[in-house]
Tab-separated table of C-alpha atoms in Angstrom:
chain	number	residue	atom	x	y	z
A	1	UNK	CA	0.000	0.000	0.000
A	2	UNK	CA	1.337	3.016	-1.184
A	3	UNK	CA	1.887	5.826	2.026
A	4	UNK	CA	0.363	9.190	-0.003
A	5	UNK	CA	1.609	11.116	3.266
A	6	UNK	CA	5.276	9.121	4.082
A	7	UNK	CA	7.768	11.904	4.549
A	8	UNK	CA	11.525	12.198	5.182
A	9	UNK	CA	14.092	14.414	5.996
A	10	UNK	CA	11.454	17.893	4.567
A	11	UNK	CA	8.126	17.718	5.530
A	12	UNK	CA	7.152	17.153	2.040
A	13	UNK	CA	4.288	14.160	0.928
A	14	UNK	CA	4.148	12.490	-1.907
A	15	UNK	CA	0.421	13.539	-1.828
A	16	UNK	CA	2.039	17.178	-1.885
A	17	UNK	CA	3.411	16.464	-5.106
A	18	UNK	CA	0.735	14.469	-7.155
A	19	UNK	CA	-1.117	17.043	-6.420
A	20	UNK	CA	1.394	19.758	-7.944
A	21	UNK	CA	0.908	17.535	-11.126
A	22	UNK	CA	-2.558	17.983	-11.613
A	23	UNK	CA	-2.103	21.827	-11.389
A	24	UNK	CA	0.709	21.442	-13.669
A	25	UNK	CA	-1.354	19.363	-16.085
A	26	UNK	CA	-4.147	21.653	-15.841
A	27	UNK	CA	-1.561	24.966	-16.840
A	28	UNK	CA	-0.541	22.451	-19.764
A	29	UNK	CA	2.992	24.412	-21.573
A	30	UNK	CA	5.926	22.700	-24.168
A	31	UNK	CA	8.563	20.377	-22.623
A	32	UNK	CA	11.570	21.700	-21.200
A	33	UNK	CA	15.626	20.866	-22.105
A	34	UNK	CA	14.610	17.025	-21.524
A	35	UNK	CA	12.186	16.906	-24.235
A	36	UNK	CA	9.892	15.432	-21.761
A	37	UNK	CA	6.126	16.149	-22.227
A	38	UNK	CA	3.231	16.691	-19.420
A	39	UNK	CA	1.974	13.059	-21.541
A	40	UNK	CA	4.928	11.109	-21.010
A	41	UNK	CA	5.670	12.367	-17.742
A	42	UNK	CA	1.799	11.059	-16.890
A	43	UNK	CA	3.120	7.732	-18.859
A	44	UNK	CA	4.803	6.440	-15.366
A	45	UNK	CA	2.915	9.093	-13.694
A	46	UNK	CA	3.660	6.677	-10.193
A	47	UNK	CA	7.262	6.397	-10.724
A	48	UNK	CA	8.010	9.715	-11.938
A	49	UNK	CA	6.376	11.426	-8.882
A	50	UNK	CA	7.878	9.295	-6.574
A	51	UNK	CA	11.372	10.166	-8.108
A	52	UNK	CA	11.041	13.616	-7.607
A	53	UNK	CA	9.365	13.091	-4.081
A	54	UNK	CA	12.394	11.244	-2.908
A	55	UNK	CA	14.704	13.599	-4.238
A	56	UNK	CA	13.212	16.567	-2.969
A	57	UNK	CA	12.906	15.264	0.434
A	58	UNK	CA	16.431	14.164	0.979
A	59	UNK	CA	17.692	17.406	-0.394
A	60	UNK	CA	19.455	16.221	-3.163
A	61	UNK	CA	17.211	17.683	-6.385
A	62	UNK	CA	18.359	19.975	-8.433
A	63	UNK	CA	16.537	21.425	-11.642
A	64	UNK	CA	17.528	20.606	-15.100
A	65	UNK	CA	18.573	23.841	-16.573
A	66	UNK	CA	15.964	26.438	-18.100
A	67	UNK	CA	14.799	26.148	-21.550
A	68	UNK	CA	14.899	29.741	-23.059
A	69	UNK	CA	12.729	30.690	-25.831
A	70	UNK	CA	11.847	34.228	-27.146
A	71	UNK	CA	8.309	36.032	-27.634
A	72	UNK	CA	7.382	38.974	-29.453
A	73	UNK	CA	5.785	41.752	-27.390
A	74	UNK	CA	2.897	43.476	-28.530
A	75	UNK	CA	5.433	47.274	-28.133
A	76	UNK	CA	8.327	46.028	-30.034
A	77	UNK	CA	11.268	43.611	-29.566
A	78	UNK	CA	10.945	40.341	-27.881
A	79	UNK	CA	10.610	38.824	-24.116
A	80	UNK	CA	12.597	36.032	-22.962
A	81	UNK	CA	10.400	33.200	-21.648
A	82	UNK	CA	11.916	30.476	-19.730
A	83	UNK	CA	10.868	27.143	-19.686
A	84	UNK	CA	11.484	24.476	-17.096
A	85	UNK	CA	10.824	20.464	-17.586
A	86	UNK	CA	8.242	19.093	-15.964
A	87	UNK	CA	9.345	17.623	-13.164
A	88	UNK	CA	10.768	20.982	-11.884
A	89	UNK	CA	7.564	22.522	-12.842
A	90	UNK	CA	5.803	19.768	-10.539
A	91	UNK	CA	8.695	21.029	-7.653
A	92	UNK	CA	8.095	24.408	-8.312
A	93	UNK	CA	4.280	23.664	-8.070
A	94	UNK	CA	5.037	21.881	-4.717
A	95	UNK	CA	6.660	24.993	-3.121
A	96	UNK	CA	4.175	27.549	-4.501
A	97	UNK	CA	1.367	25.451	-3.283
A	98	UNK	CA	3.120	25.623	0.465
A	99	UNK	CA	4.168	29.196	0.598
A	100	UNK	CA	0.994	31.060	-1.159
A	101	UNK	CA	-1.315	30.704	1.453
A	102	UNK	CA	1.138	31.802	3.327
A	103	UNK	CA	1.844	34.722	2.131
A	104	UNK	CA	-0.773	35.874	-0.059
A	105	UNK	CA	-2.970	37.809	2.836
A	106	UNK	CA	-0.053	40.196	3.522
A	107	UNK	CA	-0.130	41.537	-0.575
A	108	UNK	CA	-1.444	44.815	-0.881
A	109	UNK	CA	-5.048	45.120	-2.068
A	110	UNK	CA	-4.198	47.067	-5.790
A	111	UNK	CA	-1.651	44.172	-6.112
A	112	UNK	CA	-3.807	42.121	-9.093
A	113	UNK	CA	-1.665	39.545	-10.546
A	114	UNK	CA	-1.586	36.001	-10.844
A	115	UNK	CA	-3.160	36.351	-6.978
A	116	UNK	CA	-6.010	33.792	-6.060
A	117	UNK	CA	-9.133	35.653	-6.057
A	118	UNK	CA	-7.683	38.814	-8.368
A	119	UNK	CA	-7.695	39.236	-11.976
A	120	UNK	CA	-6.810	41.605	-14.773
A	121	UNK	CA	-10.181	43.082	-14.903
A	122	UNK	CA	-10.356	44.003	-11.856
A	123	UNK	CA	-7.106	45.760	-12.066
A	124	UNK	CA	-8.557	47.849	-14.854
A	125	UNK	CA	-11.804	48.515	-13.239
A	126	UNK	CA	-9.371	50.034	-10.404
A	127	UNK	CA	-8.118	52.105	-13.325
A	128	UNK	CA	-10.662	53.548	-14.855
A	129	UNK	CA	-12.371	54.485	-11.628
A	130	UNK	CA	-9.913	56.393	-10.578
A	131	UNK	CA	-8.686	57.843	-14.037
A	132	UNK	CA	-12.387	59.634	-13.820
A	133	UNK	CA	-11.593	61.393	-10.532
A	134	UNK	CA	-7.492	62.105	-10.303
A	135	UNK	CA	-6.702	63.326	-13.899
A	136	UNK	CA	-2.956	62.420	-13.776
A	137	UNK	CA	-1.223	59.006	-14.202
A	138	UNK	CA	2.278	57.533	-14.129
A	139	UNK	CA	2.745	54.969	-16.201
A	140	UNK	CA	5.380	53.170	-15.024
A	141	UNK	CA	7.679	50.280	-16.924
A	142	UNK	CA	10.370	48.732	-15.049
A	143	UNK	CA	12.974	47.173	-17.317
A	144	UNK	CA	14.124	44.109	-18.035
A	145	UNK	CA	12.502	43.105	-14.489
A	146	UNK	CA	12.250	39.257	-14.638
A	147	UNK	CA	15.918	39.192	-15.896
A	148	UNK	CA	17.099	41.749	-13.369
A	149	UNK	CA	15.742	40.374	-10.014
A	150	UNK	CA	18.612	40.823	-7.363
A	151	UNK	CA	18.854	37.194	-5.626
A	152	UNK	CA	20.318	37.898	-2.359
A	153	UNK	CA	17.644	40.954	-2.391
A	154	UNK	CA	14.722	38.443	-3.232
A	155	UNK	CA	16.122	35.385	-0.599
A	156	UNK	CA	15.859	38.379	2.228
A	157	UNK	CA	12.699	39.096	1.120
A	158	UNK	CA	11.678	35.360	1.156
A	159	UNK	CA	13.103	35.018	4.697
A	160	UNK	CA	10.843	37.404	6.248
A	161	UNK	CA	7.980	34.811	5.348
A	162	UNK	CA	9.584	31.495	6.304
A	163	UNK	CA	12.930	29.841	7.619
A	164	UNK	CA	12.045	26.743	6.058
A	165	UNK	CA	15.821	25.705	4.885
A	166	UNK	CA	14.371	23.394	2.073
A	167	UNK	CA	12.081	26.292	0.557
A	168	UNK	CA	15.032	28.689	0.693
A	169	UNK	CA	17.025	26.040	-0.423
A	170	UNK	CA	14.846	25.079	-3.801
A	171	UNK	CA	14.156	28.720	-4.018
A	172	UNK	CA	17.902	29.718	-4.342
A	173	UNK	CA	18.581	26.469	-6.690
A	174	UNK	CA	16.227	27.948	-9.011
A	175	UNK	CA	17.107	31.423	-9.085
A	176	UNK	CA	20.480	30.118	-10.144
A	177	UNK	CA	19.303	27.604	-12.186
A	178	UNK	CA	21.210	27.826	-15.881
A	179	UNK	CA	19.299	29.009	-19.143
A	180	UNK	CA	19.932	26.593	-22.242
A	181	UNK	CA	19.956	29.245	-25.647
A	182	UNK	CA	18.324	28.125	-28.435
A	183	UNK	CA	21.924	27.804	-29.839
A	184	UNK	CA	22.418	25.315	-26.828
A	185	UNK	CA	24.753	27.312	-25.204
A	186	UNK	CA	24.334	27.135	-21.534
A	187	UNK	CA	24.032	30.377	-19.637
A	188	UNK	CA	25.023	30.848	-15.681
A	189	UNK	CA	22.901	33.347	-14.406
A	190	UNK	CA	23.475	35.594	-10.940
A	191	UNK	CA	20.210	37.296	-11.416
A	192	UNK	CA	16.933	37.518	-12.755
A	193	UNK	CA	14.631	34.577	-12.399
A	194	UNK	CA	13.233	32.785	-15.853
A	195	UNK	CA	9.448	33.805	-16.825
A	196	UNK	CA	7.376	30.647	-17.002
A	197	UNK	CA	7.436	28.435	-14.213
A	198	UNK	CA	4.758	28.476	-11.886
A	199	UNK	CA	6.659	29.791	-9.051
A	200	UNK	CA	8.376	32.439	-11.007
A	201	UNK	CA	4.949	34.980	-10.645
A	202	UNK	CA	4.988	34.605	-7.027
A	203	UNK	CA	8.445	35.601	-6.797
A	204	UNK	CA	7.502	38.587	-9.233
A	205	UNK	CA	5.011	39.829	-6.394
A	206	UNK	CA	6.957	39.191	-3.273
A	207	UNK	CA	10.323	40.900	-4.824
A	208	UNK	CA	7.639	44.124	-6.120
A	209	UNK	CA	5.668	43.890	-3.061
A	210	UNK	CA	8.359	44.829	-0.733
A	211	UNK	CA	10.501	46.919	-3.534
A	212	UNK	CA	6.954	49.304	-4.717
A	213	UNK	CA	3.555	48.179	-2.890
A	214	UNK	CA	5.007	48.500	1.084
A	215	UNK	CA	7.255	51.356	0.044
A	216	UNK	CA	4.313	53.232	-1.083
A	217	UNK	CA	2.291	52.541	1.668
A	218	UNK	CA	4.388	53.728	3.901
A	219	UNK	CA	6.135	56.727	2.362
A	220	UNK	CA	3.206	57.595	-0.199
A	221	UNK	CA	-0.084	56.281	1.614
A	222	UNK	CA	-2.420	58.645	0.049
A	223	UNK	CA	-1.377	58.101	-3.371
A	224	UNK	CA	-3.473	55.288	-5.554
A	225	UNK	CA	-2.067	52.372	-7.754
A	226	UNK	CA	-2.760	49.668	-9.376
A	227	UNK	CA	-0.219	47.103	-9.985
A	228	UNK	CA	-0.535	44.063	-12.224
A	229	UNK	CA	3.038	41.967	-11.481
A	230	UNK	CA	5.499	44.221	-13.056
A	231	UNK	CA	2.563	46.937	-14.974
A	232	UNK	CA	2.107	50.061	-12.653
A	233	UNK	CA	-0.244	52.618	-12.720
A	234	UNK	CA	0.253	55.457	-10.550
A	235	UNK	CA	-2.311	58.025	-9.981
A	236	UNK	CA	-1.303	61.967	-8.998
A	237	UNK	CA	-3.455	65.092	-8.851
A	238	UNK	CA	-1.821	67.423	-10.634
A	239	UNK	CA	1.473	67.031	-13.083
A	240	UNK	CA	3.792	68.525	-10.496
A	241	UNK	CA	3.253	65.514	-8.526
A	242	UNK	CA	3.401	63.011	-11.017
A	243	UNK	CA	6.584	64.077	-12.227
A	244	UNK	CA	7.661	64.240	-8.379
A	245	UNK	CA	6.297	60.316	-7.724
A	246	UNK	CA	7.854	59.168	-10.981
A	247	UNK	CA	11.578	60.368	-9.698
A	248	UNK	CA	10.524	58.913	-6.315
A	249	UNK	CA	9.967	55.981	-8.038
A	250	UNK	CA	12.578	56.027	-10.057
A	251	UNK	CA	15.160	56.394	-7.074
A	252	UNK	CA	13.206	53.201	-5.322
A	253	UNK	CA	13.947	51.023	-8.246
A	254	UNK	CA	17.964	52.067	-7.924
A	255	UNK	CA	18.061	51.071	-4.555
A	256	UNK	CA	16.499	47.673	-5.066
A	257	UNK	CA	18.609	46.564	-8.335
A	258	UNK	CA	16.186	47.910	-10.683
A	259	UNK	CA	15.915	50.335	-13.599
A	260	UNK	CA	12.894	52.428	-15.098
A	261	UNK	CA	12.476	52.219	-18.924
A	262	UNK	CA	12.935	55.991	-19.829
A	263	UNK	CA	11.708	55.291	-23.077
A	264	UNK	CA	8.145	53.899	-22.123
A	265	UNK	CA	7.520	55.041	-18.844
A	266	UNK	CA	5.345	57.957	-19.443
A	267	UNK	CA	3.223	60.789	-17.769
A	268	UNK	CA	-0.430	61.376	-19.117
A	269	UNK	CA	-3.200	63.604	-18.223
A	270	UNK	CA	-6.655	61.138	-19.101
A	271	UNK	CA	-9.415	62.840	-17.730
A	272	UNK	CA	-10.219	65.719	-19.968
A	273	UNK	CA	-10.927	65.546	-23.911
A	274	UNK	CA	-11.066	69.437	-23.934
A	275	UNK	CA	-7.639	69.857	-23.154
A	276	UNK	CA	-5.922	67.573	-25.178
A	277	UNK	CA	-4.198	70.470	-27.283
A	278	UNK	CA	-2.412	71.152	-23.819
A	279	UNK	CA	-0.963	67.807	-22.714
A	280	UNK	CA	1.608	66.105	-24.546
A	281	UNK	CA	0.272	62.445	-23.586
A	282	UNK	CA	-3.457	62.064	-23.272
A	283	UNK	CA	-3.761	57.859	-23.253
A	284	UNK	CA	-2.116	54.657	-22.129
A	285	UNK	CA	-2.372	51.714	-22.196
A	286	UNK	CA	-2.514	49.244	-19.550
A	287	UNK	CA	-3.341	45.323	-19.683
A	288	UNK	CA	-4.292	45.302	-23.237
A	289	UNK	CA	-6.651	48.281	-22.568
A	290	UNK	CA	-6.237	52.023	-24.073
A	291	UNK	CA	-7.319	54.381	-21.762
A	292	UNK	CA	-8.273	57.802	-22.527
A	293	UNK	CA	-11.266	60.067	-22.185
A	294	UNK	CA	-14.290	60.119	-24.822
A	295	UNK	CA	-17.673	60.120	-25.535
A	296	UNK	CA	-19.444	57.185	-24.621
A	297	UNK	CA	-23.064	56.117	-24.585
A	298	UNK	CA	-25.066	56.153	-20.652
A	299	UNK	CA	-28.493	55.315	-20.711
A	300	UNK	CA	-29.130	56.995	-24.100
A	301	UNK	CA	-27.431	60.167	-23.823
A	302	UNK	CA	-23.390	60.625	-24.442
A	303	UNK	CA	-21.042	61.354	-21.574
A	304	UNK	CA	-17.534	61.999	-21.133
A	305	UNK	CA	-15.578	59.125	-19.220
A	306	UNK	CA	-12.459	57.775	-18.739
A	307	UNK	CA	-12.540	54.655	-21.029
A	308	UNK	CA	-10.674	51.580	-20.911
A	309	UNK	CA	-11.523	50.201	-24.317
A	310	UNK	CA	-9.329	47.173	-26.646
A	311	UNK	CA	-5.921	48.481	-27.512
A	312	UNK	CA	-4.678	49.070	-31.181
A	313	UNK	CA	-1.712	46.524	-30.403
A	314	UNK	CA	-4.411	44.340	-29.049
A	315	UNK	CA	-6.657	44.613	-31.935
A	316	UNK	CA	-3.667	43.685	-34.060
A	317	UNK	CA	-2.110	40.650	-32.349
A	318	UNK	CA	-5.771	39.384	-32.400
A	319	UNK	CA	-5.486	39.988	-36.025
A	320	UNK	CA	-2.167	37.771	-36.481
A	321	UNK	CA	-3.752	35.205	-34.382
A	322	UNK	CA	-6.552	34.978	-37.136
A	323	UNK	CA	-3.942	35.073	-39.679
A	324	UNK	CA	-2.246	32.202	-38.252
A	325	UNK	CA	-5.635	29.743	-38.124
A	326	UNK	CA	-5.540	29.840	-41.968
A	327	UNK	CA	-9.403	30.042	-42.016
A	328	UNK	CA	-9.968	30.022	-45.423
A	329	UNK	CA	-7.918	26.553	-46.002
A	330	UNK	CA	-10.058	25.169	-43.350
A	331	UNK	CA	-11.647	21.811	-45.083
A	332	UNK	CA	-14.946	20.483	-42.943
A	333	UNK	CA	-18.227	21.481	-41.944
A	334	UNK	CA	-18.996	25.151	-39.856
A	335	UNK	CA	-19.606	23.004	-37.239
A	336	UNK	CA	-15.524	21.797	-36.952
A	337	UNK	CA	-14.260	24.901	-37.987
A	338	UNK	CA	-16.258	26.166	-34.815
A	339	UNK	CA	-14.668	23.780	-32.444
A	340	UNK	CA	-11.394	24.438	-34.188
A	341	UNK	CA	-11.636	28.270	-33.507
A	342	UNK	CA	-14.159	29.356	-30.944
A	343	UNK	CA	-12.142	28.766	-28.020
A	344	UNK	CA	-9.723	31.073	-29.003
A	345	UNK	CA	-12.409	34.083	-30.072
A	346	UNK	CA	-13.892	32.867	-26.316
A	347	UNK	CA	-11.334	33.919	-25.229
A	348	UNK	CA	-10.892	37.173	-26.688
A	349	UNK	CA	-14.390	38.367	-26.082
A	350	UNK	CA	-14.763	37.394	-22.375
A	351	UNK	CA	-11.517	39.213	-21.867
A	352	UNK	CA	-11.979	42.508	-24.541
A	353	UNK	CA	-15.598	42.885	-24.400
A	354	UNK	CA	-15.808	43.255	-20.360
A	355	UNK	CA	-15.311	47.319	-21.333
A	356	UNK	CA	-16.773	49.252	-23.946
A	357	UNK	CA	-17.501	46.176	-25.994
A	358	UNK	CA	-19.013	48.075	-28.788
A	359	UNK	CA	-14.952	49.401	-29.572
A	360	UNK	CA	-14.330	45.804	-30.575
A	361	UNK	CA	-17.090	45.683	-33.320
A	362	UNK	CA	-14.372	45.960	-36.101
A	363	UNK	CA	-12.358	43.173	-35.003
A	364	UNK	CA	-15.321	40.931	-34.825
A	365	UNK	CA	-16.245	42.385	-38.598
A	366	UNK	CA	-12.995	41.732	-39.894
A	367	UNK	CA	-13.070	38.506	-38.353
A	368	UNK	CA	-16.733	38.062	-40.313
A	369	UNK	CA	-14.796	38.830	-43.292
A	370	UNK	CA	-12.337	35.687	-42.646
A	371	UNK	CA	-15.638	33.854	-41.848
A	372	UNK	CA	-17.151	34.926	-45.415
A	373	UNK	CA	-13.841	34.191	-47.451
A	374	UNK	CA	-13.986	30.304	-46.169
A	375	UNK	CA	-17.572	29.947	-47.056
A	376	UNK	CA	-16.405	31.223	-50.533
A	377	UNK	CA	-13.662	29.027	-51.314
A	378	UNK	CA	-15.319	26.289	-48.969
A	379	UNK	CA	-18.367	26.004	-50.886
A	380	UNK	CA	-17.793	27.725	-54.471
A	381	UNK	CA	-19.819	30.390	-54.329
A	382	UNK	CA	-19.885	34.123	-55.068
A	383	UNK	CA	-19.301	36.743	-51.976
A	384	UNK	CA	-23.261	37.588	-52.168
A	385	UNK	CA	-24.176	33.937	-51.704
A	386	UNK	CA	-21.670	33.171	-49.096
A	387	UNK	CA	-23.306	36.048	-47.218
A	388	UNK	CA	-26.599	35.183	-47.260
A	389	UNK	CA	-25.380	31.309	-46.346
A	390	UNK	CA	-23.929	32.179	-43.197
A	391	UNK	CA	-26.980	34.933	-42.223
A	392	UNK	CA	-28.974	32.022	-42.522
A	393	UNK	CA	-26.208	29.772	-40.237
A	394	UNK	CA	-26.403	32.682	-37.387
A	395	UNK	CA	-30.134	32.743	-37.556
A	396	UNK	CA	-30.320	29.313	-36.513
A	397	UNK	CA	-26.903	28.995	-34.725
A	398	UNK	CA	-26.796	32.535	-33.069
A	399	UNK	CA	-23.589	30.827	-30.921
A	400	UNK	CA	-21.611	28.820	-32.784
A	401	UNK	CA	-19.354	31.862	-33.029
A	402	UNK	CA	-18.683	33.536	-29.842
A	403	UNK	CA	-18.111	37.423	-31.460
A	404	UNK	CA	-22.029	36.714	-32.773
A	405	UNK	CA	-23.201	38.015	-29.495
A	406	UNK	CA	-21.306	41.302	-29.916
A	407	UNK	CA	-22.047	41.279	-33.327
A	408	UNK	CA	-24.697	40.179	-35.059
A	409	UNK	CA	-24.209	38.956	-38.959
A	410	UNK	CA	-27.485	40.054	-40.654
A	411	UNK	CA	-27.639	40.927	-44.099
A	412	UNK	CA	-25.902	44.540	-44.843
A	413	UNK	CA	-23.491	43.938	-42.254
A	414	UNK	CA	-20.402	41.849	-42.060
């Protein structure tokens, strides 16, 4: 009978780290330097746990080094995204799992991300409220932070919430873990931590949360933010004191090992449409949201509000993301293509539509377009026709497409 509970020299249970699996399995993510995937891992899912559980608990694992691979970001360039084998993304889940509850309660409360019970839209809620009432904003970018994380800075911070020796330990081993280039070159790193793993966003928010959130508490208490990992918003009353709390900032970040991006970090006024002639910067953008003031409709009549409405970069990586499905070389039946694609646009509309959905209408009408092209070369037939075929489609399948609820395809409108 196999002991779910046996422990050794760390009180760690095998239980603790089958269940780690399952949270791994359920984040899914591409294998790590090993090759291995979250399937064959599963293959000997027994023996492979068990493994890890004994090595962990006599001290002697030690994680495969990090699999880098690079992103493009929707401003320009590319992010490094580091990604860890399984099995150290089953240990990482294993120490995450112990220390969150932990520490969680002591985050601030306009700390958003990747926090149990917090999400992005919440974060821009935050936002916008307070864009309507304190006209000035600091939008902050911190750069390069996941590569330029100090480690004996981040251990110290660790410390203050346990003096468990094998967290610290494991914690430390992967902070130091090495990152494998794509050109296999093997990379020794003394700071930074890799973004990917699951422990690497908890990290993120303890390092921030004592470098920005409890610094501004306690030197700044009356001034607002909302922070989403490493995305800041600062809010300021008049430009003389945004320009003071971005040097304030700015100063902070020196004196924990970090830098502000000149170049991106920005101050805008938001709350006035009248005066844009006067302000250099009158939006930003924040979580895939633009915010700026306009005209939007309230119970019939049109008022001036801060909006937080889809981004242009947004709109566009939505747009590549189309691209990419190859829609109109689709071959099979609406009713495949629409388990081939709707999770995706799901996706997209019950994060982009939460805001000012009607912004989004002419991503969802380009998108109708891509619909309309496939019926053409799908079926033979002339635009006209293809029209009229997939009215009829939404009339009797109003959600077989999730953008049909924010728009409608009726005839005269695609």
């Amino acid at each position: 009978m196999i002991d779910y509970f046996e422990t050794k020299q760390y009180p760690i249970t095998r239980k603790m780290v089958l269940e780690a699996f399952k949270l791994v399995k359920a984040n899914r993510g591409a294998a790590g330097v090993d090759g291995q995937s979250i399937e064959q891992f599963e293959e000997d899912l027994l023996g492979n746990t068990y493994k890890l559980w004994n090595r962990m608990t006599s001290g002697s694992y030690f994680p495969s080094p990090v699999r880098e691979v690079k992103i493009p970001k929707k401003s320009g360039g590319f992010r490094s995204l580091g990604i860890p084998s399984v099995s150290d993304r089953v240990a990482q889940q294993v120490v995450k799992t112990y220390l969150e509850p932990r520490i969680d309660p002591s985050f601030h409360q306009d700390s958003y991300g990747y926090r149990p019970g917090k999400n992005a839209h919440e974060a821009i809620h935050a936002a916008m409220n307070r864009c309507g009432k304190i006209g000035w904003v600091v939008d902050i970018d911190i750069k390069g932070f996941f590569d330029n994380i100090d480690h004996e800075l981040m251990l110290k911070a660790m410390r203050w919430y346990t003096d468990e020796k094998w967290v610290l330990m494991y914690l430390e081993r992967w902070l130091k873990a090495d990152v494998k280039k794509a050109d296999g070159q093997l990379v020794r790193r003394d700071k930074g931590t890799p973004q990917g793993g699951p422990v690497s966003s908890l990290i993120a928010n303890v390092f921030l949360h004592f470098t920005f959130d409890k610094w501004m508490e306690k030197n700044h208490p009356n001034i607002r933010f909302e922070r989403y990992c490493d995305d800041i918003i600062v809010h300021g009353v008049s430009r003389k004191q945004a320009e003071f709390m971005q040097d304030r900032i700015a100063a902070r970040l020196r004196e924990c090992s970090l830098e502000l991006n000149e170049a991106k970090t920005k101050i805008v006024y938001c709350r006035n449409e009248n005066h844009r002639e006067r302000h250099k910067n009158v939006s930003f953008d924040f979580l895939g949201y633009t915010f700026r003031p306009r005209y939007c409709p309230v119970q019939g009549k049109m008022k001036l509000l801060t909006a937080a409405c889809m981004s242009e970069s947004s709109k566009n990586e939505v747009r590549d993301q189309i691209r990419k499905m190859a829609i109109r070389k689709f071959r099979g039946s609406i009713q495949q293509l629409s388990r081939a694609i709707n999770c995706k646009i799901s996706g997209w509309v019950n994060y982009y539509c939460r805001f000012h959905k009607w912004t989004t209408v002419g991503v969802w009408k380009w998108l109708n377009g891509k619909l309309i092209e496939w019926v053409m070369c799908n079926k033979g037939i002339g635009k006209r026709k293809a029209i009229r075929w997939l009215v009829q489609v939404a009339m009797t399948k109003p959600d077989i497409f999730a953008h049909w609820q924010i728009l409608p395809l009726r005839l005269g409108r695609r």
